Coordinates of C-alpha atoms and ligand atoms in Angstrom, one line a residue:
M71 CA -28.0 10.0 -39.5
C72 CA -25.5 10.6 -42.2
G73 CA -24.4 13.9 -43.8
I74 CA -24.4 14.6 -47.6
V75 CA -22.6 17.5 -49.4
G76 CA -22.5 18.2 -53.1
Y77 CA -20.8 21.0 -55.0
I78 CA -20.6 22.3 -58.5
G79 CA -18.9 25.6 -59.4
D80 CA -15.6 27.4 -59.7
R81 CA -14.2 26.8 -56.3
S82 CA -12.2 23.7 -55.4
A83 CA -14.8 21.0 -54.9
T84 CA -12.4 19.1 -52.5
E85 CA -12.2 22.1 -50.2
V86 CA -15.9 22.9 -50.2
I87 CA -16.9 19.3 -49.6
M88 CA -14.3 18.9 -46.8
E89 CA -15.6 22.1 -45.1
G90 CA -19.2 20.9 -45.5
L91 CA -18.4 17.5 -44.1
R92 CA -16.7 18.9 -41.1
R93 CA -19.9 20.9 -40.4
L94 CA -22.0 17.8 -40.8
E95 CA -19.8 15.4 -38.9
Y96 CA -22.1 15.5 -35.9
R97 CA -24.6 13.6 -38.0
G98 CA -22.3 10.6 -38.2
Y99 CA -18.6 10.0 -37.9
D100 CA -17.7 6.4 -38.3
S101 CA -16.3 7.1 -41.8
A102 CA -16.3 9.7 -44.5
G103 CA -15.5 10.1 -48.2
M104 CA -15.9 12.0 -51.4
A105 CA -16.1 11.5 -55.1
L106 CA -14.6 14.2 -57.3
V107 CA -14.9 14.9 -61.1
P108 CA -11.5 16.1 -62.3
R109 CA -11.6 19.4 -64.3
S110 CA -9.4 17.8 -67.0
G111 CA -11.9 14.9 -67.5
G112 CA -11.3 11.2 -66.8
S113 CA -12.6 8.9 -64.2
I114 CA -14.2 10.0 -61.0
Q115 CA -11.7 10.0 -58.1
V116 CA -13.1 8.4 -54.9
I117 CA -11.3 8.8 -51.6
K118 CA -12.9 7.4 -48.4
R119 CA -11.7 6.3 -45.1
Q120 CA -12.9 4.8 -41.8
G121 CA -13.0 7.0 -38.8
E122 CA -13.5 10.7 -38.0
I123 CA -12.6 13.2 -40.8
D124 CA -9.5 14.5 -39.1
K125 CA -8.1 11.0 -38.6
G126 CA -9.3 9.3 -41.8
L127 CA -10.4 11.3 -44.8
A128 CA -8.3 14.4 -44.2
P129 CA -5.0 12.5 -44.2
G130 CA -6.4 10.4 -47.1
I131 CA -6.9 13.5 -49.2
R132 CA -3.3 14.7 -48.5
E133 CA -1.9 11.2 -49.4
E134 CA -3.9 10.9 -52.6
S135 CA -3.8 14.5 -53.7
P136 CA -6.8 14.4 -56.1
D137 CA -6.8 16.4 -59.3
P138 CA -8.4 19.9 -59.3
S139 CA -12.1 19.4 -59.5
A140 CA -15.2 21.7 -59.8
A141 CA -17.8 19.1 -58.9
G142 CA -18.2 16.4 -56.4
I143 CA -20.1 14.8 -53.6
G144 CA -19.2 13.9 -50.1
H145 CA -20.6 11.9 -47.1
T146 CA -20.1 11.4 -43.4
R147 CA -21.5 8.1 -42.2
W148 CA -23.4 6.7 -39.3
A149 CA -23.6 3.0 -40.1
T150 CA -26.9 1.2 -40.4
H151 CA -25.9 -1.7 -42.7
G152 CA -22.3 -3.1 -42.8
R153 CA -19.5 -2.4 -40.4
P154 CA -17.8 1.0 -40.4
N155 CA -14.7 0.5 -42.6
D156 CA -13.0 1.9 -45.7
I157 CA -14.9 -0.3 -48.1
N158 CA -18.4 0.4 -46.6
A159 CA -17.7 4.1 -46.4
H160 CA -19.6 6.2 -49.0
P161 CA -19.4 7.1 -51.9
H162 CA -20.2 3.9 -53.7
T163 CA -19.7 3.4 -57.4
D164 CA -21.1 1.4 -60.3
C165 CA -19.2 -1.5 -61.9
D166 CA -16.6 0.7 -63.8
G167 CA -16.4 3.6 -61.5
G168 CA -18.2 6.0 -63.9
L169 CA -20.7 7.2 -61.4
A170 CA -20.8 7.6 -57.7
V171 CA -23.6 7.9 -55.1
V172 CA -23.8 9.0 -51.5
H173 CA -26.9 8.1 -49.4
N174 CA -28.6 9.0 -46.2
G175 CA -31.2 6.6 -45.0
I176 CA -32.0 2.9 -45.6
I177 CA -32.9 1.0 -48.7
E178 CA -35.3 -1.6 -47.3
N179 CA -35.4 -3.8 -50.4
Y180 CA -31.6 -3.8 -51.0
F181 CA -31.3 -7.6 -50.6
E182 CA -33.7 -8.4 -53.5
L183 CA -32.3 -5.6 -55.7
G184 CA -28.8 -6.8 -55.0
R185 CA -29.6 -10.3 -56.0
E186 CA -31.2 -9.2 -59.2
L187 CA -28.3 -6.9 -60.1
R188 CA -25.7 -9.6 -59.3
N189 CA -27.6 -12.0 -61.6
E190 CA -27.3 -9.3 -64.3
G191 CA -23.5 -9.4 -63.8
H192 CA -23.0 -6.3 -61.6
V193 CA -20.1 -6.6 -59.3
F194 CA -20.6 -5.5 -55.7
R195 CA -17.7 -4.5 -53.4
S196 CA -19.3 -3.6 -50.1
D197 CA -21.8 -4.9 -47.5
V198 CA -24.0 -1.8 -47.6
D199 CA -27.6 -1.3 -48.8
T200 CA -26.5 1.9 -50.7
E201 CA -24.4 0.0 -53.3
V202 CA -27.5 -1.2 -55.1
I203 CA -28.1 2.5 -56.1
P204 CA -25.1 3.1 -58.4
H205 CA -25.7 -0.2 -60.1
L206 CA -29.3 0.5 -60.7
V207 CA -28.5 3.9 -62.1
E208 CA -25.8 2.3 -64.2
R209 CA -28.4 -0.2 -65.6
Y210 CA -30.5 2.7 -66.9
R211 CA -27.5 4.8 -68.1
K212 CA -26.6 1.9 -70.3
T213 CA -30.1 2.0 -71.9
G214 CA -29.3 5.6 -73.1
L215 CA -31.0 7.6 -70.4
D216 CA -29.1 10.6 -69.2
L217 CA -28.0 10.8 -65.5
L218 CA -31.1 12.6 -64.3
E219 CA -33.5 10.2 -66.2
A220 CA -31.5 7.2 -65.1
T221 CA -31.6 8.3 -61.4
M222 CA -35.4 8.9 -61.7
K223 CA -35.9 5.5 -63.1
A224 CA -33.7 3.8 -60.5
S225 CA -35.6 5.6 -57.7
T226 CA -38.8 3.9 -58.7
Y227 CA -37.3 0.6 -57.6
L228 CA -36.0 1.9 -54.2
R229 CA -38.1 1.3 -51.0
G230 CA -37.3 3.1 -47.8
A231 CA -36.4 6.6 -46.7
Y232 CA -33.4 8.2 -48.4
A233 CA -31.6 11.3 -49.7
L234 CA -29.1 10.8 -52.5
A235 CA -26.5 12.8 -54.3
V236 CA -25.2 11.3 -57.6
V237 CA -22.3 12.4 -59.8
E238 CA -20.7 11.0 -62.9
S239 CA -17.5 11.4 -64.8
D240 CA -17.1 14.1 -67.4
D241 CA -14.9 14.3 -70.5
G242 CA -13.4 17.6 -69.4
S243 CA -15.8 19.8 -71.4
G244 CA -17.1 21.4 -68.2
N245 CA -20.5 19.7 -68.4
E246 CA -20.4 18.2 -65.0
A247 CA -23.8 17.7 -63.3
L248 CA -25.1 16.6 -59.9
V249 CA -28.4 14.9 -59.2
G250 CA -30.0 15.1 -55.8
V251 CA -33.0 13.1 -54.6
R252 CA -35.1 13.6 -51.5
K253 CA -37.4 10.8 -50.3
E254 CA -38.3 11.3 -46.6
S255 CA -34.7 12.1 -45.6
P256 CA -33.9 15.9 -45.8
L257 CA -31.9 17.4 -48.7
I258 CA -31.5 21.0 -49.5
V259 CA -30.1 22.9 -52.6
G260 CA -27.9 25.9 -51.8
I261 CA -27.8 28.7 -54.4
G262 CA -24.6 30.8 -54.8
E263 CA -23.4 33.0 -57.6
G264 CA -22.5 30.6 -60.4
E265 CA -22.2 27.8 -57.9
Y266 CA -24.7 25.3 -56.5
F267 CA -24.7 23.0 -53.5
L268 CA -26.5 20.0 -52.1
A269 CA -26.6 19.3 -48.4
S270 CA -28.5 17.4 -45.8
D271 CA -28.3 20.3 -43.5
I272 CA -28.1 24.1 -43.7
A273 CA -24.9 24.1 -41.5
A274 CA -22.8 22.8 -44.4
L275 CA -23.7 25.7 -46.6
L276 CA -23.4 28.6 -44.1
P277 CA -19.9 29.7 -45.3
Y278 CA -21.0 30.0 -48.9
T279 CA -24.7 30.9 -49.1
R280 CA -27.8 31.5 -47.1
D281 CA -30.2 31.0 -50.0
V282 CA -31.6 27.6 -49.9
I283 CA -34.4 25.5 -51.4
I284 CA -35.7 22.8 -49.1
L285 CA -36.7 20.0 -51.4
E286 CA -40.1 18.5 -51.0
N287 CA -40.6 14.8 -50.5
G288 CA -40.0 13.0 -53.8
D289 CA -38.2 15.9 -55.5
F290 CA -35.2 15.6 -57.8
A291 CA -32.6 18.4 -58.2
F292 CA -30.4 18.6 -61.3
L293 CA -27.5 21.0 -60.8
T294 CA -25.0 22.2 -63.4
R295 CA -22.6 25.2 -63.4
E296 CA -25.2 27.1 -65.3
G297 CA -28.1 26.6 -62.9
Y298 CA -30.5 24.2 -61.5
R299 CA -33.8 22.5 -62.3
L300 CA -36.2 20.8 -59.9
Y301 CA -38.6 17.9 -60.7
D302 CA -41.4 16.4 -58.6
Q303 CA -41.7 12.6 -58.0
G304 CA -43.8 12.3 -61.2
G305 CA -40.9 13.8 -63.2
E306 CA -42.6 17.2 -63.8
E307 CA -40.4 20.3 -63.6
V308 CA -41.5 22.3 -60.6
H309 CA -40.8 25.6 -58.9
R310 CA -39.8 25.7 -55.2
E311 CA -39.4 28.9 -53.2
V312 CA -35.8 30.1 -52.3
E313 CA -35.6 30.7 -48.6
R314 CA -33.1 32.9 -46.9
V315 CA -31.6 31.4 -43.7
D316 CA -30.8 33.9 -40.9
W317 CA -28.3 31.7 -39.0
D318 CA -24.8 33.1 -39.3
A319 CA -21.7 31.0 -40.0
D320 CA -20.2 31.7 -36.6
A321 CA -23.1 30.2 -34.8
A322 CA -22.1 26.8 -36.2
E323 CA -18.4 27.1 -35.0
R324 CA -16.9 26.2 -31.7
G325 CA -15.8 29.7 -31.0
G326 CA -12.7 28.8 -28.9
H327 CA -14.5 26.3 -26.7
P328 CA -13.1 22.8 -26.4
H329 CA -16.4 21.2 -27.4
F330 CA -19.6 22.3 -29.0
M331 CA -21.5 20.9 -26.1
I332 CA -20.0 23.4 -23.6
K333 CA -20.5 26.2 -26.0
E334 CA -24.1 25.2 -26.4
I335 CA -24.6 24.8 -22.7
L336 CA -23.1 28.3 -22.1
E337 CA -25.4 29.8 -24.8
Q338 CA -28.5 28.8 -22.9
P339 CA -29.3 32.1 -21.2
E340 CA -29.3 33.8 -24.6
A341 CA -31.2 31.0 -26.2
W342 CA -33.9 31.5 -23.5
V343 CA -34.0 35.2 -24.3
A344 CA -34.6 34.3 -27.9
A345 CA -37.2 31.6 -27.1
L346 CA -39.2 34.0 -24.9
Q347 CA -38.8 37.1 -27.0
G348 CA -42.3 38.5 -27.7
R349 CA -44.0 35.5 -26.3
V350 CA -44.5 36.5 -22.7
G351 CA -47.3 39.1 -22.2
S352 CA -48.3 40.5 -18.8
D353 CA -51.2 38.2 -18.4
R354 CA -50.9 35.7 -21.2
A355 CA -48.5 33.8 -23.4
Q356 CA -48.4 35.1 -26.9
L357 CA -47.8 32.6 -29.7
P358 CA -49.2 34.0 -32.9
E359 CA -47.7 31.0 -34.7
L360 CA -50.5 29.0 -33.2
K361 CA -52.9 29.8 -36.0
N362 CA -55.1 26.6 -35.9
A363 CA -55.0 25.0 -32.5
P364 CA -56.6 27.8 -30.5
S365 CA -59.7 27.7 -32.7
V366 CA -60.2 23.9 -32.1
V367 CA -59.0 23.6 -28.5
D368 CA -62.4 23.7 -26.9
G369 CA -63.3 20.5 -28.8
I370 CA -60.2 18.7 -27.6
S371 CA -60.6 15.9 -25.0
Q372 CA -57.0 14.7 -24.6
V373 CA -53.5 15.7 -25.5
H374 CA -50.5 13.5 -26.5
L375 CA -47.0 15.0 -26.4
V376 CA -44.7 12.9 -28.6
G377 CA -41.0 12.8 -29.0
C378 CA -37.8 10.7 -28.7
G379 CA -34.9 10.8 -26.3
T380 CA -34.3 14.2 -24.9
S381 CA -37.3 15.6 -26.7
Y382 CA -39.5 12.9 -25.1
H383 CA -38.1 14.0 -21.7
A384 CA -39.2 17.6 -22.4
A385 CA -42.6 16.2 -23.1
V386 CA -42.6 14.3 -19.8
A387 CA -41.8 17.5 -18.0
A388 CA -44.5 19.4 -19.8
R389 CA -47.3 16.9 -19.4
P390 CA -48.6 18.1 -16.0
Q391 CA -48.7 21.7 -17.3
F392 CA -50.9 20.6 -20.2
E393 CA -53.2 18.6 -17.9
R394 CA -53.5 21.4 -15.3
L395 CA -53.8 24.4 -17.6
L396 CA -56.1 22.8 -20.2
G397 CA -58.0 20.7 -17.7
I398 CA -57.9 17.5 -19.8
P399 CA -55.8 14.4 -19.7
A400 CA -52.4 14.7 -21.2
R401 CA -49.9 11.9 -21.9
A402 CA -46.2 12.0 -22.9
E403 CA -45.4 9.3 -25.5
I404 CA -42.2 7.8 -26.9
A405 CA -42.6 8.1 -30.6
S406 CA -41.3 4.6 -31.5
E407 CA -43.8 3.1 -29.1
F408 CA -46.7 5.3 -30.0
R409 CA -46.6 4.6 -33.7
Y410 CA -47.1 0.9 -33.2
G411 CA -49.3 1.2 -30.0
D412 CA -52.6 1.5 -31.9
P413 CA -53.5 4.7 -30.1
L414 CA -57.0 6.0 -30.0
L415 CA -56.8 9.1 -32.1
G416 CA -59.4 11.4 -33.7
P417 CA -60.2 15.1 -34.2
D418 CA -60.7 15.5 -30.4
T419 CA -57.1 14.6 -29.7
L420 CA -54.4 17.3 -29.9
V421 CA -51.0 15.9 -30.7
V422 CA -47.9 18.0 -30.0
F423 CA -44.6 16.8 -31.5
V424 CA -41.3 17.7 -30.0
S425 CA -38.1 17.3 -32.1
Q426 CA -35.0 19.4 -32.2
S427 CA -34.2 18.4 -35.8
G428 CA -37.7 18.0 -37.0
E429 CA -36.4 15.0 -38.9
T430 CA -36.6 12.1 -36.5
A431 CA -38.1 9.2 -38.4
D432 CA -40.2 7.8 -35.5
T433 CA -41.6 11.2 -34.6
L434 CA -42.5 11.9 -38.3
A435 CA -44.2 8.6 -38.6
C436 CA -46.4 9.6 -35.6
L437 CA -47.1 12.9 -37.3
D438 CA -48.4 11.0 -40.3
L439 CA -50.5 8.7 -38.1
A440 CA -52.0 11.7 -36.3
K441 CA -52.8 13.6 -39.4
S442 CA -54.4 10.6 -41.1
A443 CA -56.6 10.2 -38.0
G444 CA -57.7 13.9 -38.3
C445 CA -55.9 15.1 -35.1
P446 CA -54.9 18.8 -34.9
T447 CA -51.1 18.9 -34.6
I448 CA -48.5 21.2 -33.3
G449 CA -44.8 20.9 -34.0
I450 CA -42.0 22.2 -31.8
T451 CA -38.7 22.2 -33.5
N452 CA -35.4 24.1 -33.8
V453 CA -35.0 23.7 -37.6
V454 CA -36.8 26.0 -40.0
G455 CA -37.8 24.1 -43.1
S456 CA -37.6 20.7 -41.3
S457 CA -40.2 18.0 -42.2
L458 CA -41.9 18.5 -38.8
A459 CA -42.1 22.3 -39.4
R460 CA -43.6 21.7 -42.8
G461 CA -46.0 18.9 -41.8
A462 CA -47.6 20.1 -38.6
D463 CA -50.7 22.3 -38.7
D464 CA -49.0 24.8 -36.4
V465 CA -45.3 25.1 -35.7
V466 CA -43.4 26.9 -32.9
F467 CA -39.7 27.3 -33.3
T468 CA -37.4 27.0 -30.2
R469 CA -35.0 29.6 -31.7
A470 CA -32.0 28.0 -30.0
G471 CA -29.7 28.5 -33.0
P472 CA -27.8 25.6 -34.5
E473 CA -27.0 22.7 -32.1
I474 CA -24.1 20.7 -33.3
S475 CA -23.1 18.5 -30.3
V476 CA -24.9 15.2 -30.4
A477 CA -26.1 15.7 -26.9
S478 CA -29.1 18.1 -26.8
T479 CA -28.7 20.9 -24.3
K480 CA -30.0 24.3 -25.3
T481 CA -32.7 22.8 -27.5
Y482 CA -34.0 20.8 -24.5
T483 CA -34.4 23.8 -22.2
T484 CA -35.9 25.9 -24.9
Q485 CA -38.3 23.0 -25.7
L486 CA -39.4 23.1 -22.0
L487 CA -40.1 26.8 -22.3
I488 CA -42.0 26.5 -25.5
L489 CA -44.1 23.6 -24.2
D490 CA -45.1 25.6 -21.1
L491 CA -46.0 28.6 -23.2
I492 CA -48.1 26.5 -25.5
A493 CA -50.0 25.1 -22.5
C494 CA -50.5 28.6 -21.2
H495 CA -51.6 29.9 -24.5
L496 CA -54.1 27.1 -25.2
G497 CA -55.3 27.1 -21.6
S498 CA -56.1 30.8 -21.7
V499 CA -58.5 30.1 -24.6
L500 CA -60.4 27.7 -22.4
G501 CA -60.2 29.9 -19.2
F502 CA -58.2 29.1 -16.0
D503 CA -59.4 28.1 -12.6
D504 CA -57.6 29.8 -9.6
D505 CA -54.8 27.2 -9.3
A506 CA -54.1 27.3 -13.0
R507 CA -54.2 31.1 -13.1
A508 CA -51.7 31.3 -10.2
R509 CA -49.3 28.9 -12.1
V510 CA -49.6 30.9 -15.3
D511 CA -49.0 34.2 -13.4
A512 CA -45.9 32.8 -11.7
L513 CA -44.5 31.6 -15.0
L514 CA -45.2 34.9 -16.9
E515 CA -43.8 36.9 -14.0
R516 CA -40.6 34.9 -13.4
A517 CA -39.8 33.9 -17.0
P518 CA -37.9 37.1 -17.9
D519 CA -35.6 36.5 -14.9
L520 CA -34.6 33.1 -16.1
P521 CA -31.7 34.1 -18.3
G522 CA -30.1 36.0 -15.3
M523 CA -30.5 32.9 -13.2
G524 CA -28.9 30.8 -15.9
W525 CA -25.8 33.1 -15.8
E526 CA -25.7 32.8 -12.0
L527 CA -25.7 29.0 -12.2
L528 CA -23.0 29.1 -15.0
D529 CA -20.8 31.4 -12.9
N530 CA -20.9 28.9 -9.9
Q531 CA -19.8 25.5 -11.1
E532 CA -17.4 24.6 -8.2
V533 CA -19.8 22.1 -6.6
I534 CA -20.8 20.6 -9.9
L535 CA -17.1 20.1 -10.7
R536 CA -16.6 18.3 -7.4
V537 CA -19.5 16.1 -8.0
A538 CA -18.3 15.3 -11.5
E539 CA -14.9 14.3 -10.0
Y540 CA -16.8 11.8 -7.7
L541 CA -19.0 10.5 -10.5
A542 CA -16.1 10.0 -12.9
G543 CA -14.8 7.1 -10.8
W544 CA -18.1 5.1 -10.8
E545 CA -19.8 2.9 -13.4
D546 CA -23.3 3.2 -12.0
V547 CA -25.2 6.3 -10.9
F548 CA -28.8 6.8 -9.8
F549 CA -31.0 9.8 -10.4
I550 CA -34.1 10.1 -8.3
G551 CA -36.9 12.7 -8.1
R552 CA -40.7 13.0 -8.0
G553 CA -43.0 14.8 -10.4
L554 CA -41.2 17.5 -12.4
D555 CA -38.0 16.4 -10.7
F556 CA -38.4 12.9 -12.0
A557 CA -38.7 14.3 -15.5
A558 CA -35.5 16.2 -14.9
A559 CA -33.9 13.1 -13.5
M560 CA -34.7 11.2 -16.7
E561 CA -32.9 13.8 -18.8
G562 CA -30.0 14.0 -16.3
Q563 CA -29.3 10.2 -16.5
L564 CA -29.6 10.2 -20.4
K565 CA -27.1 13.1 -20.6
L566 CA -24.6 11.4 -18.3
K567 CA -25.0 8.0 -19.9
E568 CA -24.6 9.1 -23.5
I569 CA -21.5 11.2 -23.2
S570 CA -19.6 9.7 -20.2
Y571 CA -20.6 6.0 -20.8
I572 CA -21.4 5.6 -17.1
H573 CA -24.5 3.5 -16.6
A574 CA -27.2 5.7 -15.1
E575 CA -30.8 5.1 -14.1
A576 CA -33.6 7.5 -13.3
Y577 CA -36.2 6.4 -10.8
P578 CA -39.3 8.1 -9.4
A579 CA -37.9 8.4 -5.8
G580 CA -40.9 6.7 -4.2
E581 CA -40.5 3.7 -6.5
L582 CA -36.9 2.9 -5.5
K583 CA -38.0 0.8 -2.5
H584 CA -40.0 -1.5 -4.8
G585 CA -36.8 -3.2 -6.1
S586 CA -34.0 -1.0 -7.3
I587 CA -32.9 0.0 -3.9
A588 CA -31.3 -3.5 -3.8
L589 CA -28.5 -2.0 -6.0
I590 CA -27.6 0.8 -3.6
E591 CA -24.4 -0.1 -1.8
Q592 CA -21.6 1.7 -0.2
G593 CA -20.6 4.8 -2.1
I594 CA -23.0 4.5 -5.0
P595 CA -23.7 8.0 -6.3
V596 CA -27.4 9.0 -6.0
I597 CA -28.3 12.4 -7.5
A598 CA -31.5 13.4 -5.7
I599 CA -33.5 16.3 -7.2
S600 CA -35.9 18.1 -4.9
T601 CA -37.3 21.4 -6.0
Q602 CA -41.1 21.1 -5.3
D603 CA -42.3 22.3 -1.9
H604 CA -45.2 19.9 -1.7
L605 CA -42.9 16.9 -2.3
R606 CA -39.9 18.0 -0.2
E607 CA -40.7 15.9 2.8
K608 CA -41.4 12.8 0.7
M609 CA -38.1 13.3 -1.0
A610 CA -36.4 13.6 2.3
S611 CA -37.5 10.1 3.3
N612 CA -36.4 8.6 0.0
V613 CA -33.0 10.2 0.3
E614 CA -32.7 8.9 3.9
A615 CA -33.5 5.4 2.7
A616 CA -30.8 5.6 0.0
R617 CA -28.3 7.0 2.4
A618 CA -29.0 4.3 5.0
R619 CA -27.9 1.7 2.4
G620 CA -24.6 3.5 1.9
G621 CA -25.6 5.8 -1.0
W622 CA -23.4 8.9 -1.7
I623 CA -26.0 11.7 -1.9
C624 CA -25.8 14.7 -4.1
L625 CA -28.9 16.8 -3.5
V626 CA -30.0 19.2 -6.3
T627 CA -32.3 21.7 -4.7
D628 CA -33.5 25.3 -5.0
R629 CA -33.6 25.7 -1.2
P630 CA -30.1 25.8 0.4
D631 CA -31.9 25.5 3.8
D632 CA -33.6 22.2 2.7
S633 CA -33.3 19.9 5.7
T634 CA -32.2 17.1 3.4
A635 CA -29.1 19.2 2.6
Q636 CA -27.8 18.3 6.1
I637 CA -27.4 14.6 5.2
A638 CA -26.2 15.1 1.7
D639 CA -22.6 14.7 0.7
E640 CA -22.8 17.5 -1.8
V641 CA -25.5 20.1 -2.5
I642 CA -26.0 21.7 -5.9
V643 CA -28.2 24.8 -5.5
V644 CA -30.2 26.1 -8.4
P645 CA -31.7 29.6 -8.2
R646 CA -35.3 29.6 -6.9
T647 CA -38.0 30.5 -9.5
A648 CA -41.6 29.5 -10.4
E649 CA -42.0 25.7 -9.9
I650 CA -42.9 25.3 -13.6
L651 CA -39.6 26.9 -14.7
T652 CA -37.3 25.1 -12.3
P653 CA -36.7 22.1 -14.6
V654 CA -35.0 24.5 -17.0
L655 CA -32.4 25.4 -14.4
V656 CA -32.1 21.8 -13.1
G657 CA -31.6 20.8 -16.7
L658 CA -28.7 23.2 -17.1
A659 CA -27.1 22.0 -13.9
L660 CA -27.3 18.3 -14.9
Q661 CA -25.9 19.1 -18.4
L662 CA -22.9 20.7 -16.7
L663 CA -22.5 17.7 -14.5
A664 CA -22.6 15.3 -17.4
Y665 CA -20.2 17.4 -19.4
H666 CA -17.6 17.7 -16.7
T667 CA -17.8 14.0 -15.9
A668 CA -17.3 13.1 -19.5
V669 CA -14.4 15.4 -19.9
L670 CA -12.8 14.0 -16.8
R671 CA -13.2 10.5 -18.3
D672 CA -11.6 11.7 -21.5
C673 CA -14.7 10.8 -23.6
P674 CA -15.3 12.3 -27.1
V675 CA -18.0 14.6 -25.8
D676 CA -19.4 16.0 -29.0
K677 CA -19.4 12.6 -30.8
P678 CA -20.3 9.8 -28.4
R679 CA -19.8 6.3 -29.8
N680 CA -22.7 4.7 -31.7
L681 CA -24.8 7.9 -31.7
A682 CA -25.9 10.4 -34.3
K683 CA -27.5 13.8 -33.9
S684 CA -30.5 13.2 -36.0
V685 CA -32.0 9.7 -36.3
T686 CA -33.8 9.5 -39.6
V687 CA -34.2 5.7 -39.6
E688 CA -36.4 3.5 -37.5
Ligands
M6R907 O1 -34.1 15.8 -33.2 P1 -34.9 15.1 -32.1 O2 -35.1 16.0 -31.0 O3 -36.2 14.5 -32.6 O4 -34.0 13.9 -31.6 C1 -34.5 13.0 -30.7 C2 -33.4 12.3 -30.0 O5 -32.6 11.5 -30.9 C3 -32.5 13.3 -29.3 O6 -33.3 14.1 -28.4 C4 -31.4 12.6 -28.5 O7 -32.0 11.8 -27.5 C5 -30.5 13.6 -27.9 N1 -29.7 14.2 -28.9 C6 -29.7 13.1 -26.8 O8 -29.0 14.1 -26.2

């Protein structure tokens, strides 16, 4: 969603906030701004501009050259209410500009609050829900409450999910203060030496500190130059543990690559090493993080795998493994549907949540639903301290390192690995039949070779580049596959669509003939994925049918001698491994295809239009 940064200390607040916002820009990039408290006292200076930071806010700061400041807040926006423009950009201020607020999330009752405040004489300037907040705080400041008390009081009127940072002007006496609020949307406090930070994401703080406090839901943080105090939603002062983050600052930099996305694609073999480290035994998967699920798994009669977007696609690919290795029905569910679908849930239903960020609103709503129905829960996430990591009974981290590009890449393939390992681990508690045992043995035996195969694929991108050149000239592309290959096709089409803006559809190959084949005409690109021996002949017929209608066929296979390769226009060969592991390699190949196509079409790869990395609203 949006990114928040706050700073108080001896450095230049402008510089710290600017650096933090650049690191959070992947969360939203339609406008950005900051509010600064001048060291010499006087009014808060607000500078905000539409557009990406380098095109809007950065030149804005140079033009307006704000006074030196030791405290301030900043924001990079992904619009939910009100068009992206200078006025709707955050921060928003109260009537006389004495205090400023940045906000991530949605205020659901903004309309009623706005009407009430306007009737009281407050003057609004923008179209955004956020603007009610500074006016509400102003209302209580005027009754004599201090900034913290007024923010606490104002928060009791706000409905919705939000994280806030609030700052007000100072008389130059060095008593600046920042207030942070966490209600559903993430907010962390960074602790440096004589300096303190607020941020919606650890990435913003990495150049300055690795000591962080992840605020609990409902918490308030009060930061001054001298220190910080934390309060729970009832206003009681509370203690929260300081956690040390082990990500290094370089991991969140582009490191000479033109885009984060290609850097993150190339990092995958190493990410797989990290994801598998210590988790692959000679005859079993070892996940000591699963402290609760193994003890209840023999009472489980069904499994739901829940996620959104790419994380949902990982769930789709993992579903058959859960079904076969646990011997009970498993379903992959889209979180935004599941939460309102009135699912049958109870203590005999294991629910596995998949989320890179661990903050996706729909996924977290399903977690609440499952927990209130008494279901055992497992979270798979990349972000330590995220809401999912803290809310699920068991959590397994993907260990992919920070992923900045909006398009998920290394987190998808590591999710696939972790899901398979969880299915192996839980299945071993119940005992395997011969077929399941053979699948698990193949996975355990071949998994350590996977990173090498990833490097091999990354070293041989000529065909992928040729296919990308072909795709770049089209506006519609089909992805077809069966079983695990259909799951891979779903992710392949999403990746292409979101970063190259080419319309792409994934179909189960056998379903094409029931309608969609009507759209195949001369030259239309069809990416056909065929990596499962028992389905190879069936795929061959489906590819023949598409080719007969004029389709331009790119076959993705693990068998260069696949007979279908003879009729394909291009063949992308992925290294051959255990069937369960193949979606990881196909995923990598299709990410490269989407990336190169988007680059050829000159698209803003890391920041596709209308998207945000983490979707913390419904
Ligand atoms: O953080 P999450 O994995 O929960 O995010 C869910 C989706 O928004 C996400 O997977 C999205 O589809 C991808 N970034 C697209 O590449």
